[in-house]
GROMACS .gro file of C-alpha atoms in nm:
model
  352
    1UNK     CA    1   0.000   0.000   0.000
    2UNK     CA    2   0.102   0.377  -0.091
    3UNK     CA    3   0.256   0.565   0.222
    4UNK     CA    4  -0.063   0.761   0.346
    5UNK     CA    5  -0.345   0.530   0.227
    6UNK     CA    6  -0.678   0.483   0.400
    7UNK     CA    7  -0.552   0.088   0.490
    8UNK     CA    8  -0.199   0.214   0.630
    9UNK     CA    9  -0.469   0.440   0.841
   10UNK     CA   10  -0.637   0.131   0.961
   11UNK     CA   11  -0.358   0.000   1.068
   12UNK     CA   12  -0.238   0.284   1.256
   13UNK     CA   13  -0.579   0.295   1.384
   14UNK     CA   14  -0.565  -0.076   1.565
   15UNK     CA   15  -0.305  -0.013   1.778
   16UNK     CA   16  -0.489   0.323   1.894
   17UNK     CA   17  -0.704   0.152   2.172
   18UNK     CA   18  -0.402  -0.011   2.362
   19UNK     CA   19  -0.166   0.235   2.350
   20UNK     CA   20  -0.457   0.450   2.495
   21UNK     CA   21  -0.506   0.193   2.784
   22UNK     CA   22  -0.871   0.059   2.735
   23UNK     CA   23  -0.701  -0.238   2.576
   24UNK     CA   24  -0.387  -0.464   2.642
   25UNK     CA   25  -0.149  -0.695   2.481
   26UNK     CA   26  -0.097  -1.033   2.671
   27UNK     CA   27   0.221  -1.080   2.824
   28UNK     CA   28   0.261  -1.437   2.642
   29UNK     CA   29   0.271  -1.332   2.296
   30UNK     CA   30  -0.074  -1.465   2.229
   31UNK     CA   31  -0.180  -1.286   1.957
   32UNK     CA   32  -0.320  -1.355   1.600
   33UNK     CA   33  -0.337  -1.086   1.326
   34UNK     CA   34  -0.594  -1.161   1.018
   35UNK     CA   35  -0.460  -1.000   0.734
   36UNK     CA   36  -0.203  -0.841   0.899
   37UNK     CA   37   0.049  -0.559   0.666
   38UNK     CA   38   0.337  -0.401   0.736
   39UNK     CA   39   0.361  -0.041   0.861
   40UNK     CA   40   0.521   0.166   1.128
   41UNK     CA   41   0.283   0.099   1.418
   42UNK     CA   42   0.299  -0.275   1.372
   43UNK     CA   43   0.706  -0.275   1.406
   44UNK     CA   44   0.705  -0.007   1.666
   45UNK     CA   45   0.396  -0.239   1.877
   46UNK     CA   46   0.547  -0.587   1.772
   47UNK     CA   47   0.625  -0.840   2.092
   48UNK     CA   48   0.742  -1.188   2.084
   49UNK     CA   49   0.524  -1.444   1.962
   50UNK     CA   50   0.319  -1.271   1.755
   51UNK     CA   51   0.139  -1.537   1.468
   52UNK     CA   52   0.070  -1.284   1.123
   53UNK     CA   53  -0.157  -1.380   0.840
   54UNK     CA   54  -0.152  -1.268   0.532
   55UNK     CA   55  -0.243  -1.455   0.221
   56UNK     CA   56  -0.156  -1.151  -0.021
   57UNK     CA   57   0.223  -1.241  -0.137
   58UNK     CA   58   0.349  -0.879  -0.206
   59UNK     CA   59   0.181  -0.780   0.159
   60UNK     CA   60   0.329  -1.133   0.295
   61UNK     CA   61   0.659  -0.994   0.147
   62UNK     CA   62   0.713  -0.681   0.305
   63UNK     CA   63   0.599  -0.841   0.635
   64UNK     CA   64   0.895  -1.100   0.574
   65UNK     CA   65   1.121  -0.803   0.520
   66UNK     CA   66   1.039  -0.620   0.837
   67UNK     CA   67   1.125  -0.968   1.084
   68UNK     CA   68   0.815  -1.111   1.057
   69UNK     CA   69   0.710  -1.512   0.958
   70UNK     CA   70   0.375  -1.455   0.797
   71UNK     CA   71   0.199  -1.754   0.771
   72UNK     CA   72  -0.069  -1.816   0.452
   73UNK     CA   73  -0.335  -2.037   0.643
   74UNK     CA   74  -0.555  -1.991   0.939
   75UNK     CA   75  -0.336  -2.180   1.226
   76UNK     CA   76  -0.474  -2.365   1.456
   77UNK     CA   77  -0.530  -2.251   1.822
   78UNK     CA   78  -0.643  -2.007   2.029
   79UNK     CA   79  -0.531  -1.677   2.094
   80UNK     CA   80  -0.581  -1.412   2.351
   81UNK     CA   81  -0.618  -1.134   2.109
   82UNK     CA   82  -0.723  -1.149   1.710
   83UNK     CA   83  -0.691  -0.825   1.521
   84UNK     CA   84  -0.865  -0.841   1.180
   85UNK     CA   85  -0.829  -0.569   0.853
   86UNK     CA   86  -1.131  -0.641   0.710
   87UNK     CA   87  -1.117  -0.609   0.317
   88UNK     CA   88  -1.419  -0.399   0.107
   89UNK     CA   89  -1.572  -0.663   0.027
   90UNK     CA   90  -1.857  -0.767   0.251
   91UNK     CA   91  -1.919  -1.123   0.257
   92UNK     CA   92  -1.562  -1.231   0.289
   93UNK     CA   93  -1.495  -0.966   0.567
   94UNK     CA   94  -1.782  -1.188   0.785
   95UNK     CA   95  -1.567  -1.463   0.687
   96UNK     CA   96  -1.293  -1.306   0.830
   97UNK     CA   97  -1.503  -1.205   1.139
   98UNK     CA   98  -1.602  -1.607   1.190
   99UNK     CA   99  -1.284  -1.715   1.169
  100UNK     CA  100  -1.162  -1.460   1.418
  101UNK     CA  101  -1.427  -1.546   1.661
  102UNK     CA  102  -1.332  -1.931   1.593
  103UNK     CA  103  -0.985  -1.882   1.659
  104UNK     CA  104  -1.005  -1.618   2.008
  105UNK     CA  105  -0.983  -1.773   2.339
  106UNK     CA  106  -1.254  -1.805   2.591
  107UNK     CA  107  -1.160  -1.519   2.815
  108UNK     CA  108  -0.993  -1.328   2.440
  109UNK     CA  109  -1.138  -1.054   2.246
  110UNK     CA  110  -1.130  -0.976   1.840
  111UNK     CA  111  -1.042  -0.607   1.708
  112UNK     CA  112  -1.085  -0.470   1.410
  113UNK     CA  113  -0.990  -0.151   1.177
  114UNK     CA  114  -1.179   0.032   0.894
  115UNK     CA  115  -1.161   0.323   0.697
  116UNK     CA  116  -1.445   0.550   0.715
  117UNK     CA  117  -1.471   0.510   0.353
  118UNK     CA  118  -1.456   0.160   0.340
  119UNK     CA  119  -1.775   0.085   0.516
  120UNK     CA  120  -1.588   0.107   0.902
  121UNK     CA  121  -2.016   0.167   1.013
  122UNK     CA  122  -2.134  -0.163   0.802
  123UNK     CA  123  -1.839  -0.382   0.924
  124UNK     CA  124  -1.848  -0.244   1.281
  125UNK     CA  125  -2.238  -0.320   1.305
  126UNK     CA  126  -2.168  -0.675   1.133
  127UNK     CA  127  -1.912  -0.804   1.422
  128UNK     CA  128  -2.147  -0.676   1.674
  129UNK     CA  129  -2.434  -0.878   1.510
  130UNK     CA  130  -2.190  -1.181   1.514
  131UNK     CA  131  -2.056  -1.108   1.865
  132UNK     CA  132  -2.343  -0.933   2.061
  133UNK     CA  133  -2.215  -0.564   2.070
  134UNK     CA  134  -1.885  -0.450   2.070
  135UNK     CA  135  -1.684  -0.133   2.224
  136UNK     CA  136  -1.580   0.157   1.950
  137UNK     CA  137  -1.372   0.440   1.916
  138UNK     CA  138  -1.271   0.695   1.597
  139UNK     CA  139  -0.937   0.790   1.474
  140UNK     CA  140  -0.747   0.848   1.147
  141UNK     CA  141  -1.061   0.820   0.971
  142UNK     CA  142  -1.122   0.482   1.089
  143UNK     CA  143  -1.344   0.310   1.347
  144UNK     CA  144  -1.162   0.061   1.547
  145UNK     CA  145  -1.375  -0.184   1.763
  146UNK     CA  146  -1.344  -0.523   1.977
  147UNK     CA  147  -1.586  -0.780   2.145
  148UNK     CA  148  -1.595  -0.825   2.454
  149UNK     CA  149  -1.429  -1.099   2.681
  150UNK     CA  150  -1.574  -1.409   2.656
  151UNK     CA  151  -1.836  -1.281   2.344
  152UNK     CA  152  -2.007  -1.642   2.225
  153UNK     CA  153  -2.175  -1.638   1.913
  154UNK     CA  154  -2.471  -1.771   1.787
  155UNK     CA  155  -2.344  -2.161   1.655
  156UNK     CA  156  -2.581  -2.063   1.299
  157UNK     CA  157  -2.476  -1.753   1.235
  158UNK     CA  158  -2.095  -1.839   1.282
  159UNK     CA  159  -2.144  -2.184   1.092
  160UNK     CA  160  -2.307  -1.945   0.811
  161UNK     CA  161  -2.041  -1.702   0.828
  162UNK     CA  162  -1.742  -1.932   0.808
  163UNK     CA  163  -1.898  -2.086   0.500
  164UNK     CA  164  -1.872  -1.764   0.348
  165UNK     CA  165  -1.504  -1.851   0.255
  166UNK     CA  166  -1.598  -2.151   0.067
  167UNK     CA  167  -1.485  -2.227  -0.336
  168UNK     CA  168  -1.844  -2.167  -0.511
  169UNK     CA  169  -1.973  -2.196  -0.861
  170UNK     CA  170  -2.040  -1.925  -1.069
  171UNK     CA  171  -2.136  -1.832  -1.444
  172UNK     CA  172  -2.393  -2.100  -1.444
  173UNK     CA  173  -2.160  -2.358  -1.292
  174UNK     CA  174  -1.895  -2.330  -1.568
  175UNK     CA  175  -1.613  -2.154  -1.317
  176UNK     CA  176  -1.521  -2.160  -0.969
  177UNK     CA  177  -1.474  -1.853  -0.761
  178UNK     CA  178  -1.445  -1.733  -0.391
  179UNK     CA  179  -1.560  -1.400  -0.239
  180UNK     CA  180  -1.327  -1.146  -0.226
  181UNK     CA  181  -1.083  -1.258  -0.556
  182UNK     CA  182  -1.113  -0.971  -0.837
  183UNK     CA  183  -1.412  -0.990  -1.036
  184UNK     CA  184  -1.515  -1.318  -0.833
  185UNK     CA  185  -1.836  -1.361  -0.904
  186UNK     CA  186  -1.850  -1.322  -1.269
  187UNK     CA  187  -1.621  -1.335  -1.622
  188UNK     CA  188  -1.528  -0.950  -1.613
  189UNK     CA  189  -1.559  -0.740  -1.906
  190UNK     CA  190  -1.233  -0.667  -1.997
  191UNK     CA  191  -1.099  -1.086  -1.965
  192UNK     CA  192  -1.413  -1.169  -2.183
  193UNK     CA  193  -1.282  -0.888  -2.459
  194UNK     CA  194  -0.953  -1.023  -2.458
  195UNK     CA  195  -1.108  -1.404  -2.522
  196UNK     CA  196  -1.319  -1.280  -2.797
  197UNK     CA  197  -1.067  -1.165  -3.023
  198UNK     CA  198  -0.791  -1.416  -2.956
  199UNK     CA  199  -0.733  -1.634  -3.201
  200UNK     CA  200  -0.731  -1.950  -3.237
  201UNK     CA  201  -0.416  -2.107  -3.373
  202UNK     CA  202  -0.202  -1.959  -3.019
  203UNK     CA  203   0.006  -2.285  -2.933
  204UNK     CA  204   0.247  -2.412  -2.714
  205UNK     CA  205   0.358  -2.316  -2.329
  206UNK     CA  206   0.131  -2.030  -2.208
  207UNK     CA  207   0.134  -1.839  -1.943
  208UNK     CA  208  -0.183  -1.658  -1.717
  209UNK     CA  209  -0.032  -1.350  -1.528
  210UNK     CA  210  -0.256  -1.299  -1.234
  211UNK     CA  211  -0.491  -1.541  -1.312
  212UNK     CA  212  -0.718  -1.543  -1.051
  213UNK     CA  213  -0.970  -1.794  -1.097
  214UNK     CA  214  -0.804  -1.900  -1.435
  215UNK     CA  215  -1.061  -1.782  -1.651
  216UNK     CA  216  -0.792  -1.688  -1.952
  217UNK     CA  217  -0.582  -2.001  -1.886
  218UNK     CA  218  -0.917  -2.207  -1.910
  219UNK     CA  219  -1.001  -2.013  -2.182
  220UNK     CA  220  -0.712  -2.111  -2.379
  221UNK     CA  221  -0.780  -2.429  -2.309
  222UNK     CA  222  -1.072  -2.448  -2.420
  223UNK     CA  223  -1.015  -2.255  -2.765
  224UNK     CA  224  -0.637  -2.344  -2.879
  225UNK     CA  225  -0.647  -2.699  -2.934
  226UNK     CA  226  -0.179  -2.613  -3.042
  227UNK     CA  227  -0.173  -2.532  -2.621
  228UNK     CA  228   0.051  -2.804  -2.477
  229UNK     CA  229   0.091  -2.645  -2.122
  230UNK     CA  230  -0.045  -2.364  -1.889
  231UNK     CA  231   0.137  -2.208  -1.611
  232UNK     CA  232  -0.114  -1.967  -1.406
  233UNK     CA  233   0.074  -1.689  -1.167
  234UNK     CA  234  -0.139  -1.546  -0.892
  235UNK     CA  235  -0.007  -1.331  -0.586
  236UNK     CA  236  -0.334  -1.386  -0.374
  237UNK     CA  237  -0.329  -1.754  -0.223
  238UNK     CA  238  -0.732  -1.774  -0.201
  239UNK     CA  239  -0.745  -1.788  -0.543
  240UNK     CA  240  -0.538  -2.127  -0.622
  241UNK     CA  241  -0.806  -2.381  -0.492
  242UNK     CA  242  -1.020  -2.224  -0.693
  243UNK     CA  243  -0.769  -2.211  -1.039
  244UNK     CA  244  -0.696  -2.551  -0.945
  245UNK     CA  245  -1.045  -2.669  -0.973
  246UNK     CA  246  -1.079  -2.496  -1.289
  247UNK     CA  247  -0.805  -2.569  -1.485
  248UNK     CA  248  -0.820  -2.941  -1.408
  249UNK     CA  249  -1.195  -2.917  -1.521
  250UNK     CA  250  -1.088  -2.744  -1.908
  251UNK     CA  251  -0.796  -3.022  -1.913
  252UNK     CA  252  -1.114  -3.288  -1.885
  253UNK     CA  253  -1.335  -3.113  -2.128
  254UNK     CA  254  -0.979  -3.049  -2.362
  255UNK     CA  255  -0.968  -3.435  -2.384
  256UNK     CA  256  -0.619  -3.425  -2.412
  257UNK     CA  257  -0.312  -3.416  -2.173
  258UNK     CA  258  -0.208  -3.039  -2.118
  259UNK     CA  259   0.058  -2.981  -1.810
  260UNK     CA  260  -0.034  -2.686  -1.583
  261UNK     CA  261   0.047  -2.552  -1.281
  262UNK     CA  262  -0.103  -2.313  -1.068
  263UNK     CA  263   0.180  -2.053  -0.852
  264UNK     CA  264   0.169  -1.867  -0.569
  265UNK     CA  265   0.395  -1.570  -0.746
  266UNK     CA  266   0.443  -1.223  -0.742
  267UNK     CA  267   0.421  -1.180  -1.136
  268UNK     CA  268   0.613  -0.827  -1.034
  269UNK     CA  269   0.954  -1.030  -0.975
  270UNK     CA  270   0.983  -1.208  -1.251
  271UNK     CA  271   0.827  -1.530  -1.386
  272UNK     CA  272   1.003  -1.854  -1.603
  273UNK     CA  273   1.121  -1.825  -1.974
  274UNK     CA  274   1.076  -1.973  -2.297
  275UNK     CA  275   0.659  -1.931  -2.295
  276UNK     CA  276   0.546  -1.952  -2.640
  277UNK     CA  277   0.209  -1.721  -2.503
  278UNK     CA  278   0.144  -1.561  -2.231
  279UNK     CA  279  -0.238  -1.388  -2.174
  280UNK     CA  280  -0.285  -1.154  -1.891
  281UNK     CA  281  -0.546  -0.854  -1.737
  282UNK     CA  282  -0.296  -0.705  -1.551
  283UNK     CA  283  -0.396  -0.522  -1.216
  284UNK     CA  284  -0.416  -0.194  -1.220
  285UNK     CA  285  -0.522  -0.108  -0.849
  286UNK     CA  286  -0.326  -0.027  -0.504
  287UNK     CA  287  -0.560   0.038  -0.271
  288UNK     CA  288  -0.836   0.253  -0.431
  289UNK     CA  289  -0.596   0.523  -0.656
  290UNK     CA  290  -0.505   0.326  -1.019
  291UNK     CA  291  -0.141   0.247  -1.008
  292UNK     CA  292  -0.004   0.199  -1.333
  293UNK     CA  293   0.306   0.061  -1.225
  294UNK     CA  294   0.186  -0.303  -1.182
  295UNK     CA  295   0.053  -0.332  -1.534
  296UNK     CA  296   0.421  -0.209  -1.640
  297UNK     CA  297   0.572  -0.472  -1.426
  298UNK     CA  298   0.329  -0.735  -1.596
  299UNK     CA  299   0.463  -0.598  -1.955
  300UNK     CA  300   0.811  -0.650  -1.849
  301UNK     CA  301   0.804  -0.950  -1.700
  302UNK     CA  302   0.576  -1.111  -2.012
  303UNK     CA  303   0.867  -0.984  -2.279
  304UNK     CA  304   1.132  -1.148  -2.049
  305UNK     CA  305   0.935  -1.486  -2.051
  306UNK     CA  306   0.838  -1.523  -2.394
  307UNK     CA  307   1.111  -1.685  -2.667
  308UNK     CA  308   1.177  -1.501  -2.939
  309UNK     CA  309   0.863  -1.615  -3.128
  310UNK     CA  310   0.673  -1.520  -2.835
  311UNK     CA  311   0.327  -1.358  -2.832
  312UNK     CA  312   0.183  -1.114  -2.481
  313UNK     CA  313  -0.170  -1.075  -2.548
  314UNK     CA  314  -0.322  -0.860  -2.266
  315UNK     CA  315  -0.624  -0.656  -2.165
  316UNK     CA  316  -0.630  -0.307  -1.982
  317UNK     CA  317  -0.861  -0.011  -1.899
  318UNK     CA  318  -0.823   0.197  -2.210
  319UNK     CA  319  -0.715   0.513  -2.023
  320UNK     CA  320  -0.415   0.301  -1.874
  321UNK     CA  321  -0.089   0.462  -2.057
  322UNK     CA  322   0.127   0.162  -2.092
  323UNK     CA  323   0.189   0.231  -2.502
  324UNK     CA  324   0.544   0.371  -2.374
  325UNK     CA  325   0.645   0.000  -2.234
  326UNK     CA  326   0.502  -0.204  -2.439
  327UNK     CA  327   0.674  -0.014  -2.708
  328UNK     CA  328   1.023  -0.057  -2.503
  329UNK     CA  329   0.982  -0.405  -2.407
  330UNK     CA  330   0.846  -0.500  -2.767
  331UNK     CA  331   0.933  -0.483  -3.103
  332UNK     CA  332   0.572  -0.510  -3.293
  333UNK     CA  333   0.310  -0.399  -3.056
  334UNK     CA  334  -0.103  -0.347  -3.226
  335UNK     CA  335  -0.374  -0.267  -3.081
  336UNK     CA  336  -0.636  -0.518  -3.174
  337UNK     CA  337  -0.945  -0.340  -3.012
  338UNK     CA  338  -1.087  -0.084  -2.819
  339UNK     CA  339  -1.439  -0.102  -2.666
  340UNK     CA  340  -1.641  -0.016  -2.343
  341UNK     CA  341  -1.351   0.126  -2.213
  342UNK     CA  342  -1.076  -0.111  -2.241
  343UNK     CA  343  -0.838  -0.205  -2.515
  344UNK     CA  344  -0.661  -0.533  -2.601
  345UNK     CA  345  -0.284  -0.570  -2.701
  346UNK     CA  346  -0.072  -0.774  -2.895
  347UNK     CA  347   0.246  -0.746  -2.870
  348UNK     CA  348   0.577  -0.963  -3.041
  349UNK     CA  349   0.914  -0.991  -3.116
  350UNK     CA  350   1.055  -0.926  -2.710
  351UNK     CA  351   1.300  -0.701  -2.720
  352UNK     CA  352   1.652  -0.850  -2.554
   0.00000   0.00000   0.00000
């Protein structure tokens, strides 16, 4: 996240309420922190055994840089305190919510953190609901607020809640999504241009760059009977069950034995050589302000994993200036369309 962001608020937020006194750390280290980032007040607040979560490789990164172990999955245990960053979305923020209720102690309390303008009222009125009433205060923007000791839930709500999290089917059954994963509850716009007008004879080793759910990798699969093998790179790790479950499911339809793999990779650092395609709708988001800078990192990376007979096809948001790299990083570079706002790219011959 960009120094001075409404989520590097949220954060500074959480750790308002015990450095104020009506909250305190316990003295064994018996904390949890859901979605936990990096920032100033966690480093300057950090004690020893601390357990951070984050399933968000670039955010588990710069945790990892700072001293910390962040672990992927929910452990197991309980804790005396679980802080939680709830994300925009609704539905997997009650998730998150359950699953901090599941993992607190009997005598522990959950806390939470949320930008005013990220629905801090909704989210605040949502963990009450789950854990009848909670204590609130206001600062940086943000509403921070925590259960009280001993807070039981109702056993339906927190069963529904927890299922929340769950791999589910979506356009008509054909896909597999989960709440929370970009676009996750339908083919977007732009990835469903991009199929439209790619043809047919593509062949070979491909590549997805942030493939989510693997709707372009299945997609290829599907449509480009010369594909031999898919590699799918995705940064957030509650999107591989999912582009597991889909890509195994176009291999079965394909009828025919096509290698993939599905990585837990920061597209950003690099990714293998020698692809013969590589298909990508790069991000184009940190936090809420567009931040062209990952889709330029996508470009780059794409010209240094294709062979010299290479082809990047990719979608973006037609306001998105990325002409400038793609024109660095490629020799032949067209335009193939432009419509409802977005434009699709082909781009060859990788410059070396």
């Amino acid at each position: 996240m960009s120094a001075g962001s409404a989520s590097d608020d949220a954060l500074e937020a959480l750790f308002v309420p015990f450095a104020a006194g009506d909250l305190s750390w316990p003295n064994d280290g018996s904390v949890l922190m859901l979605r936990a980032r990096d920032g100033f007040a966690l480093r300057e607040s950090r004690r020893p055994g601390w357990t951070v979560q984050q399933s968000f490789l670039p955010a588990a990164d710069a945790l990892a840089r700072s001293g910390f172990e962040p672990v992927v999955d929910l452990p197991a245990g309980r804790f005396r305190v679980v802080t939680v960053l709830p994300t925009r979305q609704r539905e997997e923020s009650r998730a998150l919510f359950a699953q901090a209720m599941a993992r607190v102690a009997a005598d522990g309390i959950v806390v939470a953190s949320v930008p005013n303008a990220e629905g801090a009222k909704t989210a605040e009125g949502d963990l009450a609901l789950l854990a009848g009433g909670v204590a609130t205060l206001s600062k940086h923007k943000c509403r921070v607020f925590w259960t009280r000791p001993g807070a039981t839930p109702a056993p339906a709500l927190m069963d529904a809640w927890l299922a929340l999290d769950a791999p589910l089917p979506i356009d008509d059954g054909r896909f597999v999504s989960r709440r929370g994963l970009f676009a996750w509850d339908r083919v977007d716009r732009a990835s469903a241009l991009l199929t439209g007008v790619m043809p047919a004879d593509l062949a070979g080793r491909a590549a997805d760059l942030g493939a989510g759910f693997g709707y372009l990798a299945c997609t290829l699969i599907d449509r480009c009977p010369g594909i031999a093998a898919v590699d799918l790179y995705e940064a957030e790790a509650r999107a591989l069950e999912p582009a597991r479950i889909n890509v195994a499911a176009a291999v079965s339809r394909a009828g025919r034995d096509i290698a993939t793999t599905v990585r837990w990779q920061d597209v950003t650092r690099g990714i293998d050589g020698g692809y013969d395609v590589i298909v990508s709708n790069p991000p184009f988001h940190q936090g809420r302000a567009d931040d062209p800078s990952l889709g330029r990192a996508f470009i780059a990376a794409a010209a240094k994993g294709l062979n010299a007979r290479g082809r990047f096809w990719m979608v973006a948001n037609r306001h998105l200036a990325y002409e400038a790299t793609l024109d660095a990083c490629f020799a032949t570079v067209r335009t193939v369309i432009e419509k409802d706002g977005f434009k699709v790219v082909e781009a060859k011959d990788p410059r070396r």
